[in-house]
PDB file of C-alpha atoms in Angstrom:
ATOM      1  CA  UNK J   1    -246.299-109.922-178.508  1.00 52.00           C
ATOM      2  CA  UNK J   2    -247.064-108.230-181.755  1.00 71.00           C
ATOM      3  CA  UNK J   3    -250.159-105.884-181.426  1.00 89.00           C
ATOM      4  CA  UNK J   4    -253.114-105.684-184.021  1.00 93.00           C
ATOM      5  CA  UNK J   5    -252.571-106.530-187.295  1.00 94.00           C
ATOM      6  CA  UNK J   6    -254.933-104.832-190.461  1.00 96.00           C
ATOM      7  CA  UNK J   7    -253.608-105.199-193.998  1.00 96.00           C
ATOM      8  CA  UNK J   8    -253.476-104.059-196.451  1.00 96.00           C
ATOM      9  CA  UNK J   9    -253.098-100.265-195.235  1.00 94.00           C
ATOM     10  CA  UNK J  10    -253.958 -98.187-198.243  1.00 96.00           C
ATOM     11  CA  UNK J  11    -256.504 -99.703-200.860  1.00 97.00           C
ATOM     12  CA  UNK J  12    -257.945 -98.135-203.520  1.00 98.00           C
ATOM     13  CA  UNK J  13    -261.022 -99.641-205.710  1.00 98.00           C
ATOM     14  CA  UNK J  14    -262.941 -98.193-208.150  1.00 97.00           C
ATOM     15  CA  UNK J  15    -267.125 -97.962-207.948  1.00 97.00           C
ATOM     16  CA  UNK J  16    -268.510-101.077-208.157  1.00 97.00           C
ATOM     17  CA  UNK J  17    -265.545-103.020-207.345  1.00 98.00           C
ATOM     18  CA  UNK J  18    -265.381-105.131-204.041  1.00 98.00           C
ATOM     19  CA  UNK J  19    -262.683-104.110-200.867  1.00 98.00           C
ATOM     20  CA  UNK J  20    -261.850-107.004-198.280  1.00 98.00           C
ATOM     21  CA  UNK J  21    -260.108-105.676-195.041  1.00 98.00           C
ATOM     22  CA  UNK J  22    -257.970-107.967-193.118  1.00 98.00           C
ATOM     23  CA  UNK J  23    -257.151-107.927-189.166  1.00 97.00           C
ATOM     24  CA  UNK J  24    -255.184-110.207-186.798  1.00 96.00           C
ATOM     25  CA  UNK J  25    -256.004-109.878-183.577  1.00 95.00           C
ATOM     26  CA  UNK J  26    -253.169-109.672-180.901  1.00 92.00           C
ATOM     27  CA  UNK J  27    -252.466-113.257-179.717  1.00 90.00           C
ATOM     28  CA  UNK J  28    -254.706-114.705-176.858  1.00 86.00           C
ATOM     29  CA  UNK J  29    -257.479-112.718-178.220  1.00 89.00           C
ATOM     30  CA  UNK J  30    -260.695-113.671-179.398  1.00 88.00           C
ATOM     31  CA  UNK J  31    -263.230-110.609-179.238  1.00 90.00           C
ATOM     32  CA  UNK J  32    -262.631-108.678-183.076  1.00 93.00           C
ATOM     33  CA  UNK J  33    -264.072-104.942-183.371  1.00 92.00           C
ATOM     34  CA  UNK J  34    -264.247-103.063-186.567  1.00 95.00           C
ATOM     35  CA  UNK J  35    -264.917 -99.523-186.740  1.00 94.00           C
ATOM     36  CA  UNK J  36    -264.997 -97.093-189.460  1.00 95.00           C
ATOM     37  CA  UNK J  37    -264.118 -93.295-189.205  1.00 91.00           C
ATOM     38  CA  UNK J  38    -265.118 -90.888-192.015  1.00 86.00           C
ATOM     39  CA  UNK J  39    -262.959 -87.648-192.205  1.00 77.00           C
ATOM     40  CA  UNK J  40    -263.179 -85.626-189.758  1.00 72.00           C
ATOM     41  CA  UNK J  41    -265.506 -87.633-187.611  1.00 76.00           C
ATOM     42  CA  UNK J  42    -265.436 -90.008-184.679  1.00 79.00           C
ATOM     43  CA  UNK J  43    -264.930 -93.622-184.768  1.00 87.00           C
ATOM     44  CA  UNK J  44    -268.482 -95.770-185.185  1.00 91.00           C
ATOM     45  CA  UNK J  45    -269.236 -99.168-184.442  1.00 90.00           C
ATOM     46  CA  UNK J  46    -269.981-101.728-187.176  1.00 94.00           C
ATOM     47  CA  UNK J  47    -269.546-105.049-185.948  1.00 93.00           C
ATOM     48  CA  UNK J  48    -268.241-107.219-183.002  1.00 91.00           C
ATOM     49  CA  UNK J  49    -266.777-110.929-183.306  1.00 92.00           C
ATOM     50  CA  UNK J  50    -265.804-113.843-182.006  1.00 91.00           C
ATOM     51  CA  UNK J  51    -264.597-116.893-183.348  1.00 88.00           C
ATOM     52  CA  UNK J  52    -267.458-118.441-185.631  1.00 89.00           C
ATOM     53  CA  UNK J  53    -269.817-115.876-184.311  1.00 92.00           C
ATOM     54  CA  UNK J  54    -270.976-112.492-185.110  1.00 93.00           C
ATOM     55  CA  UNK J  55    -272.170-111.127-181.739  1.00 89.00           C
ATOM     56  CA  UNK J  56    -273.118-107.599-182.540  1.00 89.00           C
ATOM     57  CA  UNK J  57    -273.514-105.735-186.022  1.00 91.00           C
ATOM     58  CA  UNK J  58    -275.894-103.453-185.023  1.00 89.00           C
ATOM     59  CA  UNK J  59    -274.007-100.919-186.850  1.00 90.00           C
ATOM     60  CA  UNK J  60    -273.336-102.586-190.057  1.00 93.00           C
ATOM     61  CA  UNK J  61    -274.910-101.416-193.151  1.00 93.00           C
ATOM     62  CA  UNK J  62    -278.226-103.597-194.589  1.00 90.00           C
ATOM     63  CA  UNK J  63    -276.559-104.166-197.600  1.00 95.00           C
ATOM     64  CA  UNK J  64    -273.206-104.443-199.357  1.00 97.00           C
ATOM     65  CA  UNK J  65    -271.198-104.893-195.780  1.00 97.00           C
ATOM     66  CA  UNK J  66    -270.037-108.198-194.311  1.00 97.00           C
ATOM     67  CA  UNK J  67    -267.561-109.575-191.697  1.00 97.00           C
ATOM     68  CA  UNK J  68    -266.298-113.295-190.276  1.00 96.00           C
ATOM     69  CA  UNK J  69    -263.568-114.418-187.799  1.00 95.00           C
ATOM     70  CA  UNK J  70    -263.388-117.621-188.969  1.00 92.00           C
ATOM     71  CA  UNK J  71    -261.904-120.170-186.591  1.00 89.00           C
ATOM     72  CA  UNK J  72    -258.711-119.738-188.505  1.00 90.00           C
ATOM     73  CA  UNK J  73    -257.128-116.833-189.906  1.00 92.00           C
ATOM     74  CA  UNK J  74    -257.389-113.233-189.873  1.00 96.00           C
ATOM     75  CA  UNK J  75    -260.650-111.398-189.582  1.00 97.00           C
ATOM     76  CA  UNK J  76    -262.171-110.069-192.556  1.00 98.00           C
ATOM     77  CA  UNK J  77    -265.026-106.699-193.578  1.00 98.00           C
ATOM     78  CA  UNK J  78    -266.051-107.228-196.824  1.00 98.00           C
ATOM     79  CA  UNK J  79    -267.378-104.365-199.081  1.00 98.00           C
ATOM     80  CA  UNK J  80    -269.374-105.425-201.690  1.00 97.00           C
ATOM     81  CA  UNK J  81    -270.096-103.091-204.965  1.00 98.00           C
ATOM     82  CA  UNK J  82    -267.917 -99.972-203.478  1.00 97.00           C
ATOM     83  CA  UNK J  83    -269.344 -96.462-203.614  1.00 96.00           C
ATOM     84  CA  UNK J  84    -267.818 -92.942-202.752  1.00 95.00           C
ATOM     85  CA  UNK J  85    -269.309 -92.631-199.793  1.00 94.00           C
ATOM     86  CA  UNK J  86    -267.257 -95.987-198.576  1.00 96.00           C
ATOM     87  CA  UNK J  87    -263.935 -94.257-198.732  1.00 95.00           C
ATOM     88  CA  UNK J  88    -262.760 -93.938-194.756  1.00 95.00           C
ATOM     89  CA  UNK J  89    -260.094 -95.502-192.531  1.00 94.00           C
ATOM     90  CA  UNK J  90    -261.338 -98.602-190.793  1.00 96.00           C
ATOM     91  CA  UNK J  91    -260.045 -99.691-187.381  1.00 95.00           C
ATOM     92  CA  UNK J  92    -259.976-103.249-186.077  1.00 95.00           C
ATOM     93  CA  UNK J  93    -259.605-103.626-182.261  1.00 92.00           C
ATOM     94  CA  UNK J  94    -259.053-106.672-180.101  1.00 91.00           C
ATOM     95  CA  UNK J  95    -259.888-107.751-176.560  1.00 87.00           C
ATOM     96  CA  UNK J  96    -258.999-110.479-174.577  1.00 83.00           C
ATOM     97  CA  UNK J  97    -262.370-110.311-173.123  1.00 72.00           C
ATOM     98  CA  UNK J  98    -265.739-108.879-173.594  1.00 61.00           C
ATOM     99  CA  UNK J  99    -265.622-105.402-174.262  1.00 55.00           C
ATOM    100  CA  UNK J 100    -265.608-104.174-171.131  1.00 58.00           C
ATOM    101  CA  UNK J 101    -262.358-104.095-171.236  1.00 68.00           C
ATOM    102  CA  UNK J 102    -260.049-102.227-172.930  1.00 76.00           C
ATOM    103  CA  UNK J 103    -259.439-102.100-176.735  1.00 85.00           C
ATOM    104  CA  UNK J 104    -256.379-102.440-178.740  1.00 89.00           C
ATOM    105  CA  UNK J 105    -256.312-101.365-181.854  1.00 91.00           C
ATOM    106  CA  UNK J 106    -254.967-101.512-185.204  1.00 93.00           C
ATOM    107  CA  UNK J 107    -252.794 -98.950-187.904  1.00 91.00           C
ATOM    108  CA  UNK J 108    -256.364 -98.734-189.776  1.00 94.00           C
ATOM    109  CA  UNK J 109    -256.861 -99.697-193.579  1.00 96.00           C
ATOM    110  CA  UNK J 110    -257.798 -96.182-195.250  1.00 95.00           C
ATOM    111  CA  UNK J 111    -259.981 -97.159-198.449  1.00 97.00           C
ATOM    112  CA  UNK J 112    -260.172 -95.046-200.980  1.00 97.00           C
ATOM    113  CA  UNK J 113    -263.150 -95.477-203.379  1.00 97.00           C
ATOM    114  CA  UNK J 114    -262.370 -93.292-207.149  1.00 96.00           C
TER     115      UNK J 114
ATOM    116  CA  UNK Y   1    -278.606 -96.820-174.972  1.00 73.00           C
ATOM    117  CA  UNK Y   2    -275.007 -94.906-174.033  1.00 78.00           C
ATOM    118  CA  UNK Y   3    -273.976 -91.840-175.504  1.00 86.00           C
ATOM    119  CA  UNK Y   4    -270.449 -89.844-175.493  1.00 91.00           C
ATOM    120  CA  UNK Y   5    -270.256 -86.062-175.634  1.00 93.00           C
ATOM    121  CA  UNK Y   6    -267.036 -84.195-176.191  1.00 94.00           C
ATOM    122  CA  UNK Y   7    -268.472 -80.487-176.789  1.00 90.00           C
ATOM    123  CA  UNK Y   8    -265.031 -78.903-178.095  1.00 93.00           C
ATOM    124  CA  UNK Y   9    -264.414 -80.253-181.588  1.00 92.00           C
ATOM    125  CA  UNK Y  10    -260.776 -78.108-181.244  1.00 95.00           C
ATOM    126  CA  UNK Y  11    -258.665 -76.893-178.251  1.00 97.00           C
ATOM    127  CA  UNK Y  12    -256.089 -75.006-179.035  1.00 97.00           C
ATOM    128  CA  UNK Y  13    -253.634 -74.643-176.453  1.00 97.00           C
ATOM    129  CA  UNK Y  14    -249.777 -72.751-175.989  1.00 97.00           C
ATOM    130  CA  UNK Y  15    -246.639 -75.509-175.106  1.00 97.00           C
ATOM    131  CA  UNK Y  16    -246.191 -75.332-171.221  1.00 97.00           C
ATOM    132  CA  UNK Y  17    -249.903 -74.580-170.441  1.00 97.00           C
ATOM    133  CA  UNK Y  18    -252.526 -76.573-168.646  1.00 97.00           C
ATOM    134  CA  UNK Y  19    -255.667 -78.403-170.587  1.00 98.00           C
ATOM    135  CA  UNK Y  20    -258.865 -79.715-169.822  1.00 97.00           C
ATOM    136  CA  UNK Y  21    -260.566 -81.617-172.328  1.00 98.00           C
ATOM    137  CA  UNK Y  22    -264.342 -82.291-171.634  1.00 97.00           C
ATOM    138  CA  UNK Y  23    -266.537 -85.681-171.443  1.00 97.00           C
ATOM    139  CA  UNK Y  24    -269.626 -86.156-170.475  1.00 96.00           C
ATOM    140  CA  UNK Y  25    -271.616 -89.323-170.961  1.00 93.00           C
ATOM    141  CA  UNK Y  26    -275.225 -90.929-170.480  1.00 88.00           C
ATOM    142  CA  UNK Y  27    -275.751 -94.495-169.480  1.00 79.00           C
ATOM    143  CA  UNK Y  28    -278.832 -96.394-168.069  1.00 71.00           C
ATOM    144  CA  UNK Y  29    -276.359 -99.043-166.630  1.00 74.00           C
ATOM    145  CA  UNK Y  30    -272.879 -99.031-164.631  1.00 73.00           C
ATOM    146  CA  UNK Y  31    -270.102 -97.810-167.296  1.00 80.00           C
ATOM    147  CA  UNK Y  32    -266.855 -98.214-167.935  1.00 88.00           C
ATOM    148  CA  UNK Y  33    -264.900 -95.140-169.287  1.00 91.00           C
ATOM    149  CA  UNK Y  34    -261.862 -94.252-171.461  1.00 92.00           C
ATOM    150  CA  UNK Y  35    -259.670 -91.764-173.680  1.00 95.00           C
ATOM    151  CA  UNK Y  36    -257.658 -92.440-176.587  1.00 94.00           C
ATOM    152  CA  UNK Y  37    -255.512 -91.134-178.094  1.00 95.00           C
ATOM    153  CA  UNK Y  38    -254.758 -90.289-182.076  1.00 91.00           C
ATOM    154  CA  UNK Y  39    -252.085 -89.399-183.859  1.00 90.00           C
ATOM    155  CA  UNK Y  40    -252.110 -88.376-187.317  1.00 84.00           C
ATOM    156  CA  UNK Y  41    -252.786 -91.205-190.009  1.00 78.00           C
ATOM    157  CA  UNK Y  42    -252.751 -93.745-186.964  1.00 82.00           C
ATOM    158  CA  UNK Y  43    -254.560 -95.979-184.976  1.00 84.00           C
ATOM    159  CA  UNK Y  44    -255.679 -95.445-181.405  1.00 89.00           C
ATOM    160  CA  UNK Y  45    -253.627 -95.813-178.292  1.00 91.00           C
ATOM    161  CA  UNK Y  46    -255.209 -95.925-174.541  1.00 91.00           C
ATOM    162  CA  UNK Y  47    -254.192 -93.130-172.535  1.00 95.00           C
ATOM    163  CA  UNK Y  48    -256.008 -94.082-169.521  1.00 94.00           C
ATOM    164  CA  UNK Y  49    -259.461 -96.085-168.507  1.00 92.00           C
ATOM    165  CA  UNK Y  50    -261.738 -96.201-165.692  1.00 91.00           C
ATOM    166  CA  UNK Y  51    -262.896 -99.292-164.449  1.00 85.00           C
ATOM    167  CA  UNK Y  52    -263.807 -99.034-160.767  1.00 83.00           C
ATOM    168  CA  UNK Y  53    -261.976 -98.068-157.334  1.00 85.00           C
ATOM    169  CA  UNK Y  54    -260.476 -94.457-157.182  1.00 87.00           C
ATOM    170  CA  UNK Y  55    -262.069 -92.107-158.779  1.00 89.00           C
ATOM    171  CA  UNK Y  56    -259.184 -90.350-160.336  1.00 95.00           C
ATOM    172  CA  UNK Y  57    -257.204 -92.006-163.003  1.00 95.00           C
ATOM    173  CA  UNK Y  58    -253.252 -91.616-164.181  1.00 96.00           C
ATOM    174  CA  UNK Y  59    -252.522 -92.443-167.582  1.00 94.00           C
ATOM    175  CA  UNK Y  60    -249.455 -92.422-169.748  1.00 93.00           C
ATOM    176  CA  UNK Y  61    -247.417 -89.127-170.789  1.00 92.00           C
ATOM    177  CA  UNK Y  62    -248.872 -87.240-167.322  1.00 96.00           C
ATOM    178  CA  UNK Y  63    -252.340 -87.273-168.384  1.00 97.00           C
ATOM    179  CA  UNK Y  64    -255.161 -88.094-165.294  1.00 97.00           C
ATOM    180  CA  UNK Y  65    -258.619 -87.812-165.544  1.00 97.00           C
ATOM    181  CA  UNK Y  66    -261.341 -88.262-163.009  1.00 95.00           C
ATOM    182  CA  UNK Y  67    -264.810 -89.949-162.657  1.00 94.00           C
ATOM    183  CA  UNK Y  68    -268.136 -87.923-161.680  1.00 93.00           C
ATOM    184  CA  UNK Y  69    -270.398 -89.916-161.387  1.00 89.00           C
ATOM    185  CA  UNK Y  70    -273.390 -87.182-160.110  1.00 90.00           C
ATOM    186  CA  UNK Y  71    -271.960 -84.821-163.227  1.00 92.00           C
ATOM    187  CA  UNK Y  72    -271.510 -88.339-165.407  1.00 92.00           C
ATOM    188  CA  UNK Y  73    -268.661 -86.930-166.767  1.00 95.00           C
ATOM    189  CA  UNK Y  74    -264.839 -87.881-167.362  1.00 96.00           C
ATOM    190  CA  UNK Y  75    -262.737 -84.920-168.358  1.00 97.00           C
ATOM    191  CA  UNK Y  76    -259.298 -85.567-169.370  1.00 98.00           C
ATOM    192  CA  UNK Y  77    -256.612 -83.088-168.197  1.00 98.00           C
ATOM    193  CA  UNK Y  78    -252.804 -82.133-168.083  1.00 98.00           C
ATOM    194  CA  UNK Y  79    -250.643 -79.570-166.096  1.00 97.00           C
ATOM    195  CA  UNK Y  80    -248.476 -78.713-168.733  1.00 97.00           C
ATOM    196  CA  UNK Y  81    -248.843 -80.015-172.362  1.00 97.00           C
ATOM    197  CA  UNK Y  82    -246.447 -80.442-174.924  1.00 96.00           C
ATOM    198  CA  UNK Y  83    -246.061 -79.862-178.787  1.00 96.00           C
ATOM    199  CA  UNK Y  84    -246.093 -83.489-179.012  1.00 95.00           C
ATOM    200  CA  UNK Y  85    -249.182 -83.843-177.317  1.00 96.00           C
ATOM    201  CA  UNK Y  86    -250.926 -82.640-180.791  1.00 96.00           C
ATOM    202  CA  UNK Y  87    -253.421 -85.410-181.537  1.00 96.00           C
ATOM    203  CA  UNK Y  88    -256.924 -86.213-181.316  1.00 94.00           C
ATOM    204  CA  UNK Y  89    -258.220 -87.339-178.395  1.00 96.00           C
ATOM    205  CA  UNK Y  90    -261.624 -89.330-178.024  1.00 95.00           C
ATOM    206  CA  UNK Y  91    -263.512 -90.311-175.163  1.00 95.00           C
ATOM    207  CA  UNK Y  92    -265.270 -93.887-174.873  1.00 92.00           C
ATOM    208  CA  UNK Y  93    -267.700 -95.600-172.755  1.00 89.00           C
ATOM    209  CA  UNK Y  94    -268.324 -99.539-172.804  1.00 82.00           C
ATOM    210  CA  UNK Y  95    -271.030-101.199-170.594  1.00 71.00           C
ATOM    211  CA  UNK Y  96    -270.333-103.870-168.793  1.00 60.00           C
ATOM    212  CA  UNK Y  97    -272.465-106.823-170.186  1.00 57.00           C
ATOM    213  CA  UNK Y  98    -269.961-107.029-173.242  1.00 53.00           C
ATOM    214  CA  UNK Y  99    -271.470-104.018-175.273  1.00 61.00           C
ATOM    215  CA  UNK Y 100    -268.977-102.338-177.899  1.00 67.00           C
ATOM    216  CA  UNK Y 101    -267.442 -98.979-177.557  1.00 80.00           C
ATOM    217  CA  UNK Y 102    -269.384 -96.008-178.152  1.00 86.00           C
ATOM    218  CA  UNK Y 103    -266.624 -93.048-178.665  1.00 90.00           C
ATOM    219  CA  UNK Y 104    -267.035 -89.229-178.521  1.00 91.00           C
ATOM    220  CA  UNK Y 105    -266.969 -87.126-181.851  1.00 90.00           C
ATOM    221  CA  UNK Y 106    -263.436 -86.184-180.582  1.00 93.00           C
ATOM    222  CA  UNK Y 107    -261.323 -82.980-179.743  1.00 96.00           C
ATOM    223  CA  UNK Y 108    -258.405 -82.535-181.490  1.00 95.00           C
ATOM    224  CA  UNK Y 109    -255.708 -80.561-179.302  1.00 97.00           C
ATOM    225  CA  UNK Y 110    -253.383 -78.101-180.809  1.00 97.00           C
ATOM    226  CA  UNK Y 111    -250.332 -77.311-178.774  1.00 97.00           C
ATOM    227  CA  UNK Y 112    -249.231 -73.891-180.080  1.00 96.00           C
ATOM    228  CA  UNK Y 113    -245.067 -72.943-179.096  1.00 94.00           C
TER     229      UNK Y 113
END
């Protein structure tokens, strides 16, 4: 059973430009986490999925951030118009149930914004 | 609203020595409770979780922690570390009506030979 999927893991943009951030959940899951961690901080929440249906993104930015798990396909966090203060790794994590239970997570995309 | 507290940003710690690394947490509802661990330029891995039952927890590579629930805390400890136990380790709590994870800043371990 292959574990968490996020591609690509390095991606670099330039101001302005827009980042999209893949993740495959591990098979038999349907609950998709993202997280972001900026250097030398913890991990914070941004969003939580499930097919179709954004359930939480109480910690997504107003503006320029995005994210689906479309009923097909990976998940996706979409950065719109990058800045420098975008560049951090960001985590994916799966569960097969609510989040109550434990996470698994991915290798991280680390986005680098020049 | 839950909250994690890990109040040593860095342990450092000499190879064959015990280590306690501190959680302590604030809930309004019944919590479940975690560490992860991080290795450098990777993702996280469970090391242990508490869900309910006994209060003290084994996790992988001979780390336990235990539940306090009057002291709401969840310290992570092990008898004797090793180098390759170097890694940041994060605590997290989930409630239990589906909530995401809210993790600790993190304490990154140094194991010193």
């Amino acid at each position: 059973n292959a574990g968490v999927m996020q591609n690509p893991r390095h991606l670099v943009r330039r101001r302005g430009q827009e980042a999209r951030l893949r993740c495959s959940p591990m098979k038999g899951h349907s609950h998709v986490y993202w997280y972001r961690q900026l250097p030398e901080e913890g991990l914070k929440f941004m969003v939580y999925l499930q097919k179709e249906n954004i359930i939480d993104e109480s910690g997504m930015p107003k503006e320029r951030f995005s994210a689906e798990f479309p009923k097909e396909g990976p998940s996706i966090l979409r950065i719109q118009q990058v800045v420098r203060g975008d560049s951090a790794a960001y985590f994916c994590a799966s569960s097969p149930l609510a989040s109550r239970d434990e996470q698994y997570f991915g290798p991280g995309t680390r986005l680098t914004v020049t | 609203a839950q909250s994690v507290t890990q109040l040593d940003s860095q342990v450092p710690v000499f190879e064959e020595a015990p280590v306690e690394l501190r959680c302590n947490y604030s809930s309004s509802v019944s919590v479940y409770l975690f560490w992860y661990v991080q290795y450098p330029n990777q993702g996280l891995q469970l090391l242990l979780k508490y869900l309910s039952g006994s209060t003290l927890v084994k996790g992988i590579n001979g780390f336990e922690a235990e539940f306090n629930k009057s002291q709401t805390s969840f310290h992570l400890r092990k008898p004797s570390v090793h180098i390759s136990d170097t890694a940041e380790y994060f605590c997290a709590v989930s409630g239990n009506y589906g909530q995401n994870f809210v993790f600790g800043p993190g304490t990154r371990l140094s194991v010193l030979p």
